Short mmCIF file of C-alpha atoms in Angstrom, two decimals:
data_model
loop_
_atom_site.label_atom_id
_atom_site.label_comp_id
_atom_site.label_asym_id
_atom_site.label_seq_id
_atom_site.Cartn_x
_atom_site.Cartn_y
_atom_site.Cartn_z
CA MET A 15 45.07 0.59 -10.54
CA GLY A 16 43.83 -2.11 -8.34
CA PHE A 17 40.13 -3.90 -8.69
CA LEU A 18 38.83 -2.66 -5.52
CA SER A 19 41.37 0.22 -4.99
CA ILE A 20 40.67 3.54 -3.22
CA ASP A 21 42.22 6.50 -4.92
CA THR A 22 42.09 9.75 -3.35
CA GLY A 23 42.47 11.71 -6.53
CA THR A 24 39.01 9.79 -8.05
CA ILE A 25 37.24 10.61 -4.82
CA LEU A 26 38.03 14.14 -5.06
CA PHE A 27 37.19 14.79 -8.72
CA THR A 28 34.06 12.58 -8.26
CA LEU A 29 32.86 14.85 -5.49
CA LEU A 30 33.35 17.75 -7.61
CA ASN A 31 32.00 15.96 -10.67
CA THR A 32 28.84 15.32 -8.81
CA LEU A 33 28.67 18.71 -7.34
CA ILE A 34 28.56 20.12 -11.06
CA LEU A 35 26.15 17.57 -12.23
CA PHE A 36 24.00 18.48 -9.27
CA LEU A 37 24.14 22.36 -9.85
CA GLY A 38 23.77 21.67 -13.67
CA LEU A 39 20.73 19.22 -13.03
CA LYS A 40 19.34 21.77 -10.72
CA HIS A 41 19.86 24.78 -13.35
CA PHE A 42 18.81 23.21 -16.68
CA LEU A 43 16.18 20.49 -15.49
CA PHE A 44 14.72 21.38 -12.14
CA LYS A 45 14.41 25.39 -12.21
CA PRO A 46 12.87 25.65 -15.48
CA VAL A 47 10.42 22.56 -15.29
CA GLN A 48 9.14 23.73 -11.91
CA LYS A 49 8.94 27.24 -12.97
CA ILE A 50 6.50 25.85 -15.51
CA LEU A 51 4.69 23.90 -13.30
CA SER A 52 3.96 26.49 -11.10
CA GLU A 53 3.23 28.64 -13.68
CA ARG A 54 0.60 26.15 -15.09
CA GLN A 55 -0.80 25.67 -11.38
CA ALA A 56 -1.21 29.50 -11.10
CA ALA A 57 -3.04 29.43 -14.54
CA VAL A 58 -5.21 26.31 -13.38
CA ASP A 59 -5.99 28.38 -9.94
CA ARG A 60 -6.93 31.39 -11.87
CA THR A 61 -9.28 29.45 -14.36
CA LEU A 62 -10.94 27.95 -11.46
CA GLN A 63 -11.31 31.28 -9.73
CA ASP A 64 -13.04 32.35 -13.06
CA ALA A 65 -15.22 29.60 -12.89
CA GLU A 66 -16.04 30.01 -9.61
CA ASP A 67 -16.86 33.38 -9.97
CA ALA A 68 -18.83 32.97 -13.16
CA ARG A 69 -20.71 30.28 -11.21
CA THR A 70 -21.63 32.86 -8.15
CA ARG A 71 -22.80 35.35 -10.89
CA ALA A 72 -25.12 32.76 -12.81
CA GLU A 73 -26.37 32.11 -9.33
CA ALA A 74 -27.14 35.76 -8.65
CA ALA A 75 -28.78 35.95 -12.10
CA GLU A 76 -30.78 32.75 -11.72
CA THR A 77 -32.03 34.04 -7.98
CA GLU A 78 -33.04 37.38 -9.46
CA TYR A 79 -34.77 35.56 -12.65
CA GLN A 80 -36.63 33.42 -10.18
CA GLU A 81 -37.94 36.47 -8.01
CA LYS A 82 -38.84 38.23 -11.41
CA LEU A 83 -40.97 34.97 -12.35
CA THR A 84 -42.53 34.70 -9.30
CA ALA A 85 -43.69 38.28 -9.06
CA ALA A 86 -44.95 37.98 -12.57
CA GLN A 87 -46.87 35.03 -11.51
CA GLU A 88 -48.29 36.40 -8.69
CA GLU A 89 -49.40 39.96 -10.82
CA SER A 90 -51.01 37.64 -13.28
CA ALA A 91 -52.84 35.77 -10.90
CA GLU A 92 -53.90 39.09 -9.30
CA ILE A 93 -54.93 40.27 -12.99
CA VAL A 94 -57.05 37.06 -13.23
CA ARG A 95 -58.71 37.61 -10.04
CA ARG A 96 -59.78 41.02 -10.40
CA ALA A 97 -61.07 40.00 -13.98
CA THR A 98 -62.81 37.10 -12.69
CA ARG A 99 -64.67 39.03 -9.78
CA THR A 100 -65.36 42.34 -12.48
CA ALA A 101 -67.07 39.68 -14.96
CA GLN A 102 -68.89 37.97 -11.75
CA GLN A 103 -69.99 41.55 -10.72
CA ARG A 104 -70.99 42.46 -14.08
CA SER A 105 -72.81 39.06 -14.74
CA GLU A 106 -74.65 39.49 -11.38
CA GLU A 107 -75.75 42.93 -12.42
CA ILE A 108 -77.14 41.73 -15.82
CA ILE A 109 -79.02 39.24 -13.99
CA ALA A 110 -80.55 41.42 -11.57
CA GLY A 111 -81.43 43.81 -14.19
CA ALA A 112 -82.95 41.19 -16.13
CA LYS A 113 -84.77 39.99 -13.08
CA ALA A 114 -86.20 43.53 -12.31
CA ASP A 115 -87.04 44.40 -15.85
CA ALA A 116 -89.04 40.99 -15.83
CA ALA A 117 -90.44 41.88 -12.71
CA ASN A 118 -91.65 45.34 -14.24
CA ILE A 119 -92.95 43.99 -17.24
CA ARG A 120 -94.99 41.04 -15.08
CA GLN A 121 -96.38 44.10 -13.16
CA GLN A 122 -97.34 46.11 -15.51
CA ASN A 123 -98.94 43.21 -17.39
CA GLU A 124 -100.74 42.44 -14.07
CA ASP A 125 -102.06 46.28 -13.75
CA GLU A 126 -103.00 46.05 -17.26
CA LEU A 127 -104.73 43.07 -17.00
CA ARG A 128 -106.61 44.45 -13.78
CA ARG A 129 -107.59 47.27 -15.39
CA GLU A 130 -108.72 45.69 -18.32
CA ARG A 131 -111.13 43.46 -16.05
CA ARG A 132 -112.21 46.50 -14.06
CA ARG A 133 -112.99 48.47 -17.01
CA ALA A 134 -115.12 45.11 -18.45
CA GLN A 135 -116.56 44.86 -15.05
CA ILE A 136 -117.72 48.32 -14.82
CA GLU A 137 -119.01 48.38 -18.63
CA LEU A 138 -120.61 44.76 -17.87
CA ARG A 139 -122.51 46.33 -14.82
CA SER A 140 -124.14 48.99 -16.49
CA GLU A 141 -124.86 47.14 -19.71
CA VAL A 142 -126.75 44.79 -17.38
CA ALA A 143 -128.28 47.21 -15.30
CA GLY A 144 -129.69 48.61 -18.73
CA LEU A 145 -130.62 45.27 -19.78
CA ALA A 146 -132.45 44.63 -16.02
CA VAL A 147 -134.74 47.65 -16.30
CA SER A 148 -135.75 47.08 -19.86
CA VAL A 149 -136.71 43.66 -19.24
CA ALA A 150 -138.35 44.74 -16.15
CA GLU A 151 -140.04 47.38 -17.39
CA LYS A 152 -141.58 45.00 -20.18
CA VAL A 153 -142.12 42.34 -17.83
CA VAL A 154 -143.80 44.06 -14.94
CA GLU A 155 -145.53 46.65 -17.23
CA ARG A 156 -146.25 49.20 -14.39
CA GLU A 157 -144.88 52.12 -12.89
CA ILE A 158 -142.43 51.97 -10.14
CA ASN A 159 -141.05 54.59 -8.26
CA PRO A 160 -137.63 55.34 -8.78
CA ALA A 161 -136.72 54.55 -5.38
CA ASP A 162 -137.76 51.31 -5.43
CA HIS A 163 -136.35 51.02 -8.75
CA ALA A 164 -132.94 51.93 -7.99
CA ARG A 165 -133.38 49.36 -5.06
CA LEU A 166 -134.15 46.50 -7.43
CA ILE A 167 -131.47 47.24 -9.64
CA ASP A 168 -128.96 47.54 -6.83
CA GLU A 169 -130.15 44.03 -5.45
CA PHE A 170 -129.96 42.68 -8.81
CA ILE A 171 -126.49 43.70 -9.56
CA GLU A 172 -125.29 42.48 -6.23
CA SER A 173 -126.68 38.83 -7.08
CA VAL A 174 -125.06 39.30 -10.47
CA GLY A 175 -121.89 40.66 -8.82
CA ASP A 176 -121.85 37.68 -6.50
CA ALA A 177 -122.66 34.74 -8.87
CA GLU A 178 -119.70 36.55 -11.10
CA MET B 13 55.82 -22.93 -10.88
CA ASP B 14 57.17 -23.87 -7.53
CA MET B 15 55.16 -25.62 -4.84
CA SER B 16 54.00 -23.19 -2.65
CA GLU B 17 52.91 -20.77 -5.47
CA ALA B 18 50.91 -23.62 -6.77
CA ILE B 19 49.52 -24.06 -3.33
CA VAL B 20 48.59 -20.40 -3.16
CA LEU B 21 46.67 -20.59 -6.35
CA CYS B 22 45.04 -24.15 -5.50
CA GLY B 23 43.96 -22.37 -2.07
CA SER B 24 42.78 -19.47 -3.88
CA ALA B 25 40.72 -21.25 -6.09
CA VAL B 26 39.00 -23.30 -3.41
CA GLY B 27 38.43 -20.40 -1.62
CA ALA B 28 36.98 -18.80 -4.43
CA GLY B 29 34.70 -21.83 -4.77
CA LEU B 30 33.71 -21.42 -0.79
CA ALA B 31 33.22 -17.86 -1.10
CA MET B 32 30.31 -18.60 -3.47
CA ILE B 33 28.59 -20.70 -0.79
CA ALA B 34 27.61 -17.14 0.27
CA GLY B 35 24.94 -17.26 -2.64
CA ILE B 36 22.65 -19.88 -1.12
CA GLY B 37 21.55 -17.44 1.71
CA PRO B 38 20.51 -14.53 -0.98
CA GLY B 39 18.60 -17.21 -2.98
CA ILE B 40 16.65 -18.49 -0.26
CA GLY B 41 15.67 -15.07 0.97
CA GLU B 42 14.93 -13.69 -2.52
CA GLY B 43 12.85 -16.61 -3.55
CA TYR B 44 10.65 -16.28 -0.29
CA ALA B 45 10.56 -12.65 -0.50
CA VAL B 46 9.31 -12.86 -4.14
CA GLY B 47 6.77 -15.49 -2.74
CA LYS B 48 5.55 -13.51 -0.40
CA ALA B 49 5.25 -10.40 -2.70
CA CYS B 50 3.30 -12.53 -4.91
CA GLU B 51 0.99 -13.60 -2.28
CA ALA B 52 0.42 -10.01 -1.45
CA ILE B 53 -0.12 -9.05 -4.74
CA ALA B 54 -2.96 -11.66 -5.24
CA ARG B 55 -4.60 -10.52 -1.93
CA GLN B 56 -4.30 -6.84 -3.10
CA PRO B 57 -3.97 -6.37 -6.71
CA GLU B 58 -4.22 -2.68 -6.36
CA ALA B 59 -0.92 -2.42 -4.49
CA SER B 60 1.09 -4.18 -6.78
CA GLY B 61 3.04 -1.14 -7.61
CA ALA B 62 4.14 -0.56 -3.99
CA VAL B 63 4.75 -4.23 -3.22
CA THR B 64 6.85 -4.62 -6.42
CA ARG B 65 9.03 -1.73 -5.34
CA THR B 66 9.57 -2.79 -2.03
CA MET B 67 10.11 -6.35 -3.02
CA PHE B 68 12.73 -5.00 -5.30
CA VAL B 69 14.58 -3.16 -2.71
CA GLY B 70 14.18 -5.81 -0.34
CA CYS B 71 15.95 -8.43 -2.57
CA ALA B 72 18.74 -5.76 -3.54
CA VAL B 73 19.57 -5.47 0.29
CA ALA B 74 19.17 -9.37 0.52
CA GLU B 75 21.23 -9.65 -2.56
CA SER B 76 24.28 -8.06 -1.12
CA THR B 77 25.65 -10.63 1.19
CA GLY B 78 25.90 -12.82 -2.22
CA ILE B 79 27.51 -9.99 -4.14
CA TYR B 80 30.12 -9.88 -0.95
CA GLY B 81 30.93 -13.29 -1.72
CA LEU B 82 31.18 -12.84 -5.47
CA ILE B 83 33.39 -9.86 -4.97
CA ILE B 84 35.76 -12.18 -2.89
CA ALA B 85 35.57 -14.84 -5.37
CA LEU B 86 36.50 -12.75 -8.03
CA LEU B 87 39.49 -11.20 -6.05
CA LEU B 88 40.77 -14.77 -5.34
CA ILE B 89 40.60 -15.78 -8.94
CA PHE B 90 41.57 -12.83 -11.01
CA LEU B 91 43.78 -10.44 -8.26
CA LYS B 92 45.49 -13.75 -6.45
CA PRO B 93 46.20 -11.25 -3.53
CA PHE B 94 48.16 -13.92 -2.12
CA THR B 95 50.80 -14.71 -4.72
CA MET C 2 44.75 -14.68 -42.97
CA ALA C 3 45.87 -11.45 -40.95
CA VAL C 4 43.15 -10.45 -38.75
CA PRO C 5 43.01 -6.98 -37.29
CA HIS C 6 43.66 -6.99 -33.51
CA PHE C 7 40.02 -5.53 -32.61
CA LEU C 8 38.31 -8.07 -34.46
CA THR C 9 40.05 -11.13 -32.77
CA GLY C 10 38.05 -10.63 -29.38
CA PRO C 11 39.98 -10.70 -26.05
CA GLU C 12 42.63 -13.15 -26.01
CA GLU C 13 43.21 -13.04 -22.22
CA LEU C 14 41.03 -11.66 -19.67
CA GLU C 15 42.25 -8.63 -17.85
CA VAL C 16 40.47 -7.56 -14.43
CA SER C 17 41.91 -4.34 -13.06
CA GLY C 18 40.72 -0.73 -12.01
CA ALA C 19 40.94 2.50 -13.63
CA LYS C 20 43.75 3.25 -15.68
CA ILE C 21 45.57 6.24 -14.44
CA ILE C 22 46.08 9.06 -17.14
CA ALA C 23 48.16 11.61 -15.10
CA SER C 24 49.16 12.01 -11.45
CA LEU C 25 50.53 14.54 -9.54
CA LYS C 26 52.91 14.47 -6.74
CA ILE C 27 52.88 16.85 -3.84
CA GLY C 28 55.14 15.78 -1.51
CA SER C 29 54.22 12.28 -0.39
CA PHE C 30 50.52 12.87 -1.28
CA THR C 31 49.54 11.49 -4.91
CA LEU C 32 46.90 12.82 -6.94
CA ASN C 33 45.81 10.66 -9.66
CA PHE C 34 43.75 11.67 -12.59
CA THR C 35 42.29 8.51 -13.82
CA GLU C 36 40.12 7.15 -16.77
CA THR C 37 37.25 7.28 -14.45
CA ILE C 38 37.12 11.23 -14.41
CA VAL C 39 37.21 11.43 -18.31
CA LEU C 40 34.43 8.89 -18.47
CA GLU C 41 32.56 10.99 -15.71
CA TRP C 42 32.79 14.09 -17.71
CA ILE C 43 31.31 12.36 -20.82
CA VAL C 44 28.53 11.20 -18.70
CA ILE C 45 27.76 14.91 -17.38
CA ALA C 46 27.95 16.08 -20.56
CA VAL C 47 25.32 13.40 -21.77
CA ILE C 48 23.17 14.34 -18.98
CA LEU C 49 23.21 18.00 -19.02
CA GLY C 50 22.95 17.96 -22.71
CA LEU C 51 19.78 15.63 -22.53
CA ALA C 52 18.29 18.07 -19.56
CA ALA C 53 19.03 21.11 -21.72
CA PHE C 54 17.54 19.64 -24.94
CA LEU C 55 14.16 18.32 -22.87
CA THR C 56 13.63 21.88 -21.40
CA ARG C 57 14.24 23.59 -24.52
CA GLY C 58 11.29 26.24 -25.26
CA LEU C 59 9.26 25.44 -22.30
CA ARG C 60 5.71 26.54 -22.56
CA VAL C 61 2.72 26.69 -20.24
CA LYS C 62 0.31 25.51 -22.88
CA ALA C 63 0.61 23.62 -26.07
CA VAL C 64 3.54 21.55 -24.74
CA SER C 65 5.92 19.60 -26.93
CA LYS C 66 6.84 15.63 -26.32
CA ARG C 67 10.40 16.98 -25.16
CA GLN C 68 8.65 19.16 -22.33
CA VAL C 69 6.01 16.01 -21.36
CA ILE C 70 9.00 13.92 -20.92
CA ALA C 71 10.96 16.46 -18.83
CA GLU C 72 7.78 17.25 -16.72
CA MET C 73 7.35 13.75 -16.08
CA ALA C 74 10.89 12.80 -14.95
CA VAL C 75 10.98 15.66 -12.68
CA GLU C 76 7.44 14.85 -11.19
CA ALA C 77 8.22 11.21 -10.93
CA ILE C 78 11.64 11.95 -8.99
CA THR C 79 9.74 14.57 -6.74
CA ASN C 80 6.70 11.98 -5.80
CA LEU C 81 9.31 9.50 -5.04
CA VAL C 82 11.21 11.67 -2.69
CA ARG C 83 7.80 12.93 -1.28
CA ASP C 84 6.61 9.30 -0.72
CA THR C 85 10.00 8.09 0.39
CA MET C 86 11.10 11.08 2.74
CA GLY C 87 8.13 13.28 3.61
CA ALA C 88 7.46 16.86 2.40
CA ARG C 89 10.24 18.83 4.44
CA TRP C 90 12.79 16.73 2.41
CA LEU C 91 11.84 18.16 -1.12
CA TRP C 92 14.92 20.34 -1.37
CA PHE C 93 16.89 17.33 -1.74
CA THR C 94 15.35 16.02 -4.79
CA PRO C 95 17.90 17.45 -7.18
CA TYR C 96 20.44 15.74 -5.38
CA VAL C 97 18.64 12.23 -5.40
CA ALA C 98 18.22 12.78 -9.18
CA THR C 99 21.76 13.78 -9.51
CA VAL C 100 23.02 10.33 -8.09
CA PHE C 101 20.04 8.37 -9.83
CA CYS C 102 21.16 9.81 -13.41
CA PHE C 103 25.00 9.73 -12.54
CA SER C 104 24.48 6.02 -11.51
CA ILE C 105 22.47 5.01 -14.32
CA PHE C 106 24.20 7.01 -17.31
CA GLY C 107 27.47 5.83 -15.63
CA SER C 108 26.90 2.32 -15.48
CA LEU C 109 25.01 2.05 -19.26
CA ILE C 110 28.12 3.28 -20.99
CA SER C 111 29.63 -0.06 -20.58
CA LEU C 112 27.14 -0.98 -23.30
CA LEU C 113 29.63 1.12 -25.51
CA GLY C 114 32.70 -0.88 -24.63
CA LEU C 115 34.00 2.01 -22.12
CA LYS C 116 34.65 1.06 -18.54
CA ALA C 117 31.69 1.80 -16.31
CA VAL C 118 31.98 4.69 -14.14
CA THR C 119 30.38 2.72 -11.26
CA SER C 120 32.66 -0.19 -11.27
CA ASP C 121 35.47 2.12 -9.76
CA PHE C 122 34.80 1.73 -6.16
CA SER C 123 36.11 4.90 -5.08
CA VAL C 124 33.18 6.83 -7.01
CA LEU C 125 30.60 4.91 -4.94
CA LEU C 126 32.93 5.58 -2.07
CA THR C 127 32.40 8.96 -2.64
CA TRP C 128 28.30 9.27 -2.83
CA ALA C 129 28.19 6.92 0.30
CA ALA C 130 30.71 9.34 2.21
CA VAL C 131 28.16 12.25 1.10
CA THR C 132 25.48 10.24 2.40
CA PHE C 133 27.21 9.40 5.47
CA VAL C 134 27.76 13.36 6.17
CA ILE C 135 24.25 13.92 5.22
CA ILE C 136 23.23 11.42 7.88
CA THR C 137 25.43 12.70 10.71
CA ALA C 138 24.53 16.16 9.99
CA THR C 139 20.90 15.51 10.00
CA LYS C 140 21.25 13.59 13.63
CA ILE C 141 23.10 16.42 14.91
CA LYS C 142 20.68 18.89 13.28
CA TYR C 143 17.76 17.42 15.24
CA GLY C 144 19.33 15.76 18.28
CA GLY C 145 22.07 18.24 19.09
CA ILE C 146 25.66 16.99 19.26
CA GLY C 147 25.31 15.78 22.93
CA GLY C 148 22.15 13.46 21.42
CA TYR C 149 23.92 12.27 18.39
CA LEU C 150 27.15 11.04 20.72
CA LYS C 151 24.70 9.87 23.22
CA GLY C 152 22.96 7.76 20.32
CA PHE C 153 26.07 5.49 19.95
CA ALA C 154 25.57 4.32 23.81
CA ASP C 155 22.38 3.45 23.05
CA PRO C 156 20.44 1.19 24.60
CA ILE C 157 23.55 0.27 26.88
CA PRO C 158 27.00 1.77 26.77
CA VAL C 159 28.46 -1.63 25.93
CA MET C 160 26.96 -1.39 22.44
CA LEU C 161 29.44 1.49 21.65
CA PRO C 162 31.78 -0.56 19.24
CA ILE C 163 28.63 -2.29 17.81
CA ASN C 164 26.96 0.91 17.21
CA ILE C 165 30.09 2.73 15.69
CA LEU C 166 30.58 -0.25 13.49
CA SER C 167 26.93 -0.18 12.25
CA GLU C 168 27.28 3.64 11.60
CA VAL C 169 30.25 3.06 9.12
CA ALA C 170 28.62 -0.07 7.89
CA THR C 171 25.90 1.77 6.32
CA PRO C 172 27.64 3.69 3.46
CA THR C 173 30.15 0.94 3.05
CA ALA C 174 27.46 -1.60 2.55
CA MET C 175 25.77 0.84 -0.09
CA ALA C 176 28.95 1.29 -1.78
CA LEU C 177 29.99 -2.04 -2.05
CA ARG C 178 26.47 -3.48 -2.71
CA HIS C 179 26.39 -1.15 -6.17
CA PHE C 180 30.11 -1.58 -6.95
CA GLY C 181 29.80 -5.52 -6.73
CA ASN C 182 26.78 -5.62 -8.83
CA ILE C 183 28.03 -3.42 -11.50
CA ALA C 184 31.61 -4.77 -11.47
CA GLY C 185 30.65 -8.35 -11.19
CA GLY C 186 28.48 -8.23 -13.78
CA GLY C 187 30.97 -6.46 -16.00
CA ILE C 188 33.32 -9.23 -15.16
CA ILE C 189 30.87 -11.79 -15.98
CA MET C 190 30.25 -10.06 -19.15
CA ALA C 191 33.69 -10.13 -19.78
CA LEU C 192 33.87 -13.83 -19.13
CA VAL C 193 31.40 -14.63 -21.61
CA TYR C 194 33.09 -12.62 -24.62
CA TYR C 195 36.24 -14.12 -23.56
CA GLY C 196 34.74 -17.62 -23.59
CA LEU C 197 33.00 -17.00 -26.94
CA ALA C 198 36.07 -15.86 -28.45
CA ASN C 199 38.08 -18.88 -27.15
CA VAL C 200 35.20 -21.36 -28.44
CA SER C 201 35.49 -19.44 -31.91
CA ARG C 202 39.05 -20.07 -31.83
CA MET C 203 38.75 -23.62 -30.82
CA ILE C 204 36.80 -24.29 -34.02
CA GLY C 205 39.22 -22.49 -36.26
CA LEU C 206 37.71 -19.21 -36.83
CA ASP C 207 39.82 -16.10 -36.64
CA VAL C 208 36.87 -13.89 -36.10
CA PRO C 209 34.76 -14.81 -33.09
CA ILE C 210 31.49 -14.87 -34.69
CA PHE C 211 29.72 -16.39 -31.61
CA THR C 212 30.46 -12.93 -29.65
CA VAL C 213 27.81 -11.65 -31.98
CA GLY C 214 24.29 -11.91 -30.40
CA ILE C 215 24.49 -14.40 -27.57
CA PRO C 216 25.99 -12.14 -25.18
CA ALA C 217 23.19 -9.36 -25.69
CA VAL C 218 20.89 -11.78 -23.81
CA LEU C 219 23.07 -11.78 -20.85
CA SER C 220 23.78 -8.05 -21.40
CA LEU C 221 20.14 -7.40 -21.04
CA TYR C 222 20.00 -8.48 -17.35
CA PHE C 223 24.09 -7.81 -16.21
CA ASP C 224 23.75 -4.25 -17.85
CA LEU C 225 20.28 -2.97 -18.32
CA PHE C 226 18.44 -4.39 -15.60
CA SER C 227 21.22 -4.62 -13.04
CA ASP C 228 22.12 -0.88 -13.89
CA PHE C 229 18.61 0.52 -13.28
CA MET C 230 17.86 -1.56 -10.43
CA GLN C 231 21.06 -0.90 -8.60
CA ALA C 232 20.70 2.72 -9.19
CA PHE C 233 16.97 2.81 -7.93
CA ILE C 234 18.28 1.10 -4.95
CA PHE C 235 21.12 3.19 -4.14
CA ILE C 236 18.80 6.16 -4.16
CA MET C 237 16.28 4.36 -2.48
CA LEU C 238 18.52 3.12 0.37
CA MET C 239 20.20 6.70 0.61
CA MET C 240 16.86 8.50 1.03
CA VAL C 241 15.51 5.96 3.57
CA PHE C 242 18.46 6.11 5.62
CA ILE C 243 18.58 9.60 5.87
CA SER C 244 14.89 10.36 6.32
CA ASN C 245 15.39 7.90 9.11
CA ALA C 246 18.32 9.83 10.66
CA GLY C 247 15.76 12.69 11.32
CA PRO C 248 12.37 12.29 13.61
CA ALA C 249 9.27 11.03 12.20
CA ASP C 250 7.74 13.42 9.66
CA ASP C 251 4.89 14.88 11.71
CA ALA C 252 6.87 15.58 14.68
CA ALA C 253 9.54 17.60 12.67
CA GLU C 254 6.74 20.11 11.17
CA GLY C 255 7.25 22.48 13.58
CA THR C 256 10.84 22.77 13.40
CA SER C 257 11.16 22.56 9.32
#
């Protein structure tokens, strides 16, 4: 055969051989590898889908948790507020009670004092009256009628009372 | 070896030498292409893969005229088609 | 001292095509069975064996190194097809991989001292012809037969012969380019071996010791690099020509 000869037999057999190699490569290399690659792609897709689902679930759980947290915070704030209000009321009541007690006690003391003074005045008046009568009897040494007597005493007492 | 055969052999040898003049064109062309490819890679180093691939294909296409000359020269020297 | 023939190196340079092993005559038609076909079977066996080895025991998780290589290869070629031709040509990927592997392994067997499959012009002409058929089919599919025939008279009817020529030149140039690179590289390597063996003989050595090591440097370019490059370029051009035969990718979204 020549260097640059074209041979029909070689062409036909080469065509056949190329076809055989084409089918062989397709069957032995491309089909299994592409099957594996698509299976792996499917696995990757599934994993991604799972991850996506998990993320969605986690987000839902987080939202729920956040809501619960907010509610709890509100509740605690309410409790604190109520307790503060109660405590304030209570302290005001106590202070008011204490003030009322103090006022009562002072009132009683003042009444007592006033009564004491009254009694002392009355006692003093009668003592002064007796004293004045005896002093006057001794000084005047004369009989005076009871009317004058009483009038004099009253005048005296008035003057003493004014001087008080 | 008679005279006519000697003339044919002489002509074949000279023809083979002349056929290889075809090597000038691809030489110049490929040198130019590779120079341009170097410039392109220097300007955009990240595109070196694509530039190199294209350059090799272009070089191979440019080389074909030289290869034709080589085939003719080989035919003339070794196959002596005119004897 | 008698040295076995296979140790003395090439005594004369022989450039020829594939040897004919058997031929069948049917009337005036001769069907040749050549060396190339046997080598193709070897190459196919190697490629399919490799593919079967790499894809043995595939798993979704805990992948083995073999499986990683297989997946990388499939993904690389798929991405190449998608980038070059667009997503609607993805079904074409196994054929691209077939030609790529066939071309690389068919060229690389020259490292074993066998004749490279791709240094037989008929093989490359076959692949180029398949490409031509696919290009034509794509043009007819998207433009109709009328549109396809009208394309030859574009832009003016005078261009008809030039258009026909360029239509035929596309696959021919592809085949010739690949063939010329591999066959030319093979001949240059043969010349190097022949020359080094002659140098050894000239200094009086029966065993050509110069052919050890020195050609490996050249072989690195002419066999390894050139083989990979040509296989890659062949499939690149194939993909570009075929995808250019159809309309632009976004215009064809509705039809595909």
